[in-house]
Tab-separated table of C-alpha atoms in Angstrom:
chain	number	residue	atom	x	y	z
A	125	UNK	CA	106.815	66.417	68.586
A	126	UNK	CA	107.354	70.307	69.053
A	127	UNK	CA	107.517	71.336	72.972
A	128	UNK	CA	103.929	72.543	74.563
A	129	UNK	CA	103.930	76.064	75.206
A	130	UNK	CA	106.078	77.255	79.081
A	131	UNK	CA	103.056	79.879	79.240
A	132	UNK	CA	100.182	76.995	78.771
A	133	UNK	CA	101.584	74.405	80.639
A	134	UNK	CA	102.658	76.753	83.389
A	135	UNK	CA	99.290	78.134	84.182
A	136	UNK	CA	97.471	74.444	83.924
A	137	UNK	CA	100.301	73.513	86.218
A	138	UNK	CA	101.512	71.032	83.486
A	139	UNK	CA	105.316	69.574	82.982
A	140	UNK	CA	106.909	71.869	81.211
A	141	UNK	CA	108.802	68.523	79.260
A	142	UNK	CA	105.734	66.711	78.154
A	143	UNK	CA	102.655	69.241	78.938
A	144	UNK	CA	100.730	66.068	80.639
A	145	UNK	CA	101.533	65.561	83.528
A	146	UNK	CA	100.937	67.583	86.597
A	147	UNK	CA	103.682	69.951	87.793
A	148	UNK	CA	102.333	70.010	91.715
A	149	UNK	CA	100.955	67.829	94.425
A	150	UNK	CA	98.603	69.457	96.860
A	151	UNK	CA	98.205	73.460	96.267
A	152	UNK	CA	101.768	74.796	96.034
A	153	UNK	CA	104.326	71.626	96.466
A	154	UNK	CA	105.716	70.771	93.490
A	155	UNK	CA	106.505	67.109	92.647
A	156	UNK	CA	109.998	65.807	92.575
A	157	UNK	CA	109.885	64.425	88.977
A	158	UNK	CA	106.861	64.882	85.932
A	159	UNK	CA	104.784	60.832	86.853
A	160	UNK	CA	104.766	60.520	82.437
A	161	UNK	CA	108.062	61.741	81.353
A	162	UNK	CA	110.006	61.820	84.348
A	163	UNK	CA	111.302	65.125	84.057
A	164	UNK	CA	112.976	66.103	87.442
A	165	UNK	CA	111.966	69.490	88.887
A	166	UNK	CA	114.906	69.685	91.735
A	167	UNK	CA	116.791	72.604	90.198
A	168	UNK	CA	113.208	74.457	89.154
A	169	UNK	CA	112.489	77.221	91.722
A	170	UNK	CA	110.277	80.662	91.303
A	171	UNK	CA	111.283	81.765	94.449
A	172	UNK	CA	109.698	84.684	95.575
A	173	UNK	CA	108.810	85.822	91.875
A	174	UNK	CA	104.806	84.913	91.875
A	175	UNK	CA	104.128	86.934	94.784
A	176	UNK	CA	105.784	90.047	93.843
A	177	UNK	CA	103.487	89.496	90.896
A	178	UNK	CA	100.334	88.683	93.176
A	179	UNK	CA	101.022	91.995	94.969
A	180	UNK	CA	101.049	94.146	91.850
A	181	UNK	CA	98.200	92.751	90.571
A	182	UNK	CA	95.802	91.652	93.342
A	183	UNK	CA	96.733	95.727	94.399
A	184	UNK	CA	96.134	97.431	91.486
A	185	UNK	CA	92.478	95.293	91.079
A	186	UNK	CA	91.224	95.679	94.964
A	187	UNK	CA	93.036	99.153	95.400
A	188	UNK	CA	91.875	100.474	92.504
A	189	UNK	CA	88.384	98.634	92.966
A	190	UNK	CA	88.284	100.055	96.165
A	191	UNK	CA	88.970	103.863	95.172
A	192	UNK	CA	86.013	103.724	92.452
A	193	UNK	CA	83.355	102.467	94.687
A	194	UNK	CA	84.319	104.958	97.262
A	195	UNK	CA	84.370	108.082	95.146
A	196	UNK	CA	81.232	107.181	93.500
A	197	UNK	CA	79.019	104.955	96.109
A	198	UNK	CA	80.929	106.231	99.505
A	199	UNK	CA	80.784	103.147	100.970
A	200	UNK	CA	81.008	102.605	105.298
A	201	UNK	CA	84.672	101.306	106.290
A	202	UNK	CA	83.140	98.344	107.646
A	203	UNK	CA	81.870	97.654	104.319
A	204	UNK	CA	85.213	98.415	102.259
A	205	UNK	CA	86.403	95.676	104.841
A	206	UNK	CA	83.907	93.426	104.196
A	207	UNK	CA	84.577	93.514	100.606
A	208	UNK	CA	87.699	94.139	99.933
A	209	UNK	CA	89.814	91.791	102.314
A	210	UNK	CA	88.013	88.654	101.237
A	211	UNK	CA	88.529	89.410	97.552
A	212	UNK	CA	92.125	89.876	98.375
A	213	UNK	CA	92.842	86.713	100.156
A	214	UNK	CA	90.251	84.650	97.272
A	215	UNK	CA	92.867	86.575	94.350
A	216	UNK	CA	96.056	86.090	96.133
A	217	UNK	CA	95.418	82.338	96.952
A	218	UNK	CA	93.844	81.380	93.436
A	219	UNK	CA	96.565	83.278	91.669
A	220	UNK	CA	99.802	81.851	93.384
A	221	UNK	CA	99.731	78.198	92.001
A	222	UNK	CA	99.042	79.440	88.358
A	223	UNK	CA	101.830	82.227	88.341
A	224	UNK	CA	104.252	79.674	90.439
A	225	UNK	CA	103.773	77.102	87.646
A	226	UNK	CA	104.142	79.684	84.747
A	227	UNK	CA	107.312	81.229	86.056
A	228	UNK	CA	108.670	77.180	86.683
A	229	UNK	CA	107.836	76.901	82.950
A	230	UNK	CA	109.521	79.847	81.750
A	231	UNK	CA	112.259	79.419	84.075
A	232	UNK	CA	112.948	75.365	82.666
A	233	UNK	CA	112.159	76.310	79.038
A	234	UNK	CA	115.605	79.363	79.282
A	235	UNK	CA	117.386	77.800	81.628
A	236	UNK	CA	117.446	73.847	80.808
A	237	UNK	CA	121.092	73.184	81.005
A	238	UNK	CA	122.007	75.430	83.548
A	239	UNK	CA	119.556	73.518	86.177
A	240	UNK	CA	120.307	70.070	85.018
A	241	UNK	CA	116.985	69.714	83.270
C-alpha cells in the first residue's frame, strides 16, 4: 500500500501514516497517537508555521479586498469595519486547523526518523 498524500491528509486533518484516522481532537489539539494505526504524534509540531501563513494570506485577501472596494465603491469606515474584521477572524480561524495539519504532514513525511516517527 503506497503512503496517502502529506498535502491530502494534512488538510482533511488525516494521519499522515494511514490517511484514516483523524490527526486532531477538538479544533487545534492534536491527538497523542493516530486511534487506527497508532502512529504517535509526540515529536510532530508546526509551531508557529500556520500562522505566519494565515497572516500572509488572510492579509493579502482582506487587505487587498479592502483597497478595491474603497477605490471603486468608497465605502464609510464603519462599514470597512463591519466587513472586513469579521471576514478576518471567519479566514484566520477556518484556515489554522487545515494549514496546522498540512505542515504536521509535511513535517512527518521529511522528517520521520529524526522525530521518532
Amino acid at each position: 500500500m503506497s503512503e496517502p498524500s502529506p498535502i491530502t491528509t494534512g488538510l482533511l486533518g488525516r494521519c499522515p501514516a494511514c490517511g484514516r484516522g483523524s490527526m486532531f481532537r477538538g479544533l487545534l489539539a492534536v491527538v497523542p497517537a493516530c486511534s487506527v494505526c497508532g502512529q504517535s504524534f509526540a515529536g510532530q509540531d508546526s509551531g508557529d508555521g500556520p500562522v505566519a501563513f494565515i497572516i500572509l494570506i488572510v492579509g493579502f485577501v482582506v487587505l487587498g479586498s479592502a483597497l478595491v472596494v474603497e477605490v471603486k465603491l468608497g465605502w464609510p469606515v464603519w462599514l470597512h469595519l463591519a466587513v472586513w474584521l469579521p471576514l478576518a477572524f471567519v479566514l484566520s480561524v477556518g484556515l489554522m486547523r487545515p494549514l496546522k495539519g498540512l505542515l504536521i504532514a509535511l513535517q512527518y513525511r521529511h522528517r520521520r526518523e529524526e522525530l521518532g516517527g
